Amino acid sequence: MSSAPSDLLPESVELPGTRRLRFAPSPTGDLHIGNVRTALLSYCLAGEDGRFLVRIEDTDRERYQPEAVPRYLETLAWLGLRWDEGPDIGGPCEPYVESERLPYFQAAAERLVAAGAAYFCFCTKERLDELRAAQRTAGLPTRYDGHCRNLPPAEAVGRRERGEPSVVRLLVPPGETRWDDLVLGPQLVDNLSVDDQVLLKSDGFPTYHLAQVVDDHLMGITEVVRAVEWLPSTPKHLITYAALGWRPPRFAHVALVLGPDHSKLSKRHGAQTVTEFRELGYLPEALVNFLAFLGWSPGTEEEIFTLAELRQRMTFERLQSSPAILDQQRLDYLNGVWIRKLTVEQLAQRIKPFLPQATPEQLVPITAMVQERIRRLDQVPGLLTFAFSEPTPDADFLRGKLSREVARAFLEQVPALLDGDPDQLMDRLRSLAQELGVGDPTTEKKVLQSVMRVLRVATTGAEVTPPLPESIALIGKEAAVRRIQRAVRVLSEAG
RNA sequence: GCCCGCAUCGUCUAGCGGUUAGGACACCACUCUUUCAAGGUGGUAACCGGGGUUCGACUCCCCGUGCGGGUACCA
């Protein structure tokens, strides 16, 4: 057999980075929060002296969505996960798109076949289906029966030349496979339970199993961080590395992220893609901080971390092996923390897309008003409806617990108080309220509250708003007076 | 069915043979306060079950149970 194809496989040369970790998403749809978590872990675990690379795993032609690639990259960038090598910026191991690396996979497959570590298989889908069904009813493990394992090479070549569709399967040797997982510890698998995996599909594309092994080797990947769903196929990968004479990377299998009902995260759990979380008004800083703690902890009681700090601190030793449930309340809390950590100007920029009706001049004052009271950016419009539309509270809503007379008497005198120093407005309102509170059986404090409530409802139409002086300043004195006068009218007419 | 992994408050977690089992979210009080938040103080709440090993198990081993994953020419 010719050795030419194998020459297509370059031996890895010196590559930059003490550690090289990659994120290799399959471009189908939108980036799932679970995927992003492994990307985050890989980015952090690469450390400050390591390299983080992105490789596009587009070997499934059925599910491939070309538009997904730029979207994925944009999402990673939004989160701040900067890659050192990737499809857009290139690097020493170009190209970083698997569909452009077919010769490598085909060469590897041929090398494996030549070495007797893999073989051509001509079994049809129908035969395989029947086989599995029969095995299952017999209570046996469902796996390939080795039907094509011992085809004479000449026959295999002949059938291929005649155009019969074929795949290349890994020939799993007897024995056992062991490795020391960076998260789960020592693993031992009897090769009897490892299937003869298809490495090269009949369309000439590799399966994940081959592509991952070949590319991780050629790209000098030192550690592979992936979800436990890959655990059962690790022996296949290790056997492939060994057959190719390559040293495998170390593996770190992290547990899955589950929904609140302990099942795999899916649509019915609400937001699950990064884009969805972004549209709900979560900050990348919060998402990163939150995700990092799903399966990792610093071992101290610190819990607020920037991405840079995470990259500095994260180690494989502290990775957790049990699954984590996505708790959105905790995410909300962390998001609130990060919202308050930003400067008003920074936050204003983040709020901007959520409040397109705000003028540039309004944006900063608005931000200052809401910064302490929101946990998500999408809550901003709800807090500020009064600023962008005229409220129309009715008399009963206006007066609340107060009598119409007291409510009206109070409101009638407010416009005059609006003129002085805005910082003292509360003091002036307080004095006015105290005057009106004389003779009232309730405490002064309660009177003050009721009376402020009337003014709040009159000017904003809501019981819950940012502080009154700022709210009034936002809508402007003129509008405030107009709204108060309207309220007075409503209260009078109701009588 | 078969193979594999996991198991501390409701949730995220600390713990790595001897602790009053710690922190955070959520929740409940109180506090601050013009509402709502934010902040402060305090509180409720956990080692899945059964066997071992050991002077001593949340911690180590085995079994069970529960949950999760794999079982594709998808990743």
mmCIF file of N, CA and C in Angstrom, chain A residues 88 180 293 333 436:
data_model
loop_
_atom_site.group_PDB
_atom_site.id
_atom_site.type_symbol
_atom_site.label_atom_id
_atom_site.label_comp_id
_atom_site.label_asym_id
_atom_site.label_seq_id
_atom_site.Cartn_x
_atom_site.Cartn_y
_atom_site.Cartn_z
ATOM 1 N N ASP A 88 -11.027 32.432 11.940
ATOM 2 C CA ASP A 88 -11.000 33.792 11.395
ATOM 3 C C ASP A 88 -9.604 34.411 11.449
ATOM 4 N N ASP A 180 -6.051 8.198 33.163
ATOM 5 C CA ASP A 180 -6.311 8.929 34.389
ATOM 6 C C ASP A 180 -7.036 10.209 34.030
ATOM 7 N N PHE A 293 -18.767 28.736 38.178
ATOM 8 C CA PHE A 293 -19.053 28.074 39.456
ATOM 9 C C PHE A 293 -19.942 26.853 39.303
ATOM 10 N N TYR A 333 -28.983 37.077 40.690
ATOM 11 C CA TYR A 333 -28.257 37.736 41.778
ATOM 12 C C TYR A 333 -26.879 38.207 41.301
ATOM 13 N N LEU A 436 -50.148 68.300 57.057
ATOM 14 C CA LEU A 436 -51.397 67.603 56.758
ATOM 15 C C LEU A 436 -51.649 66.463 57.724
#
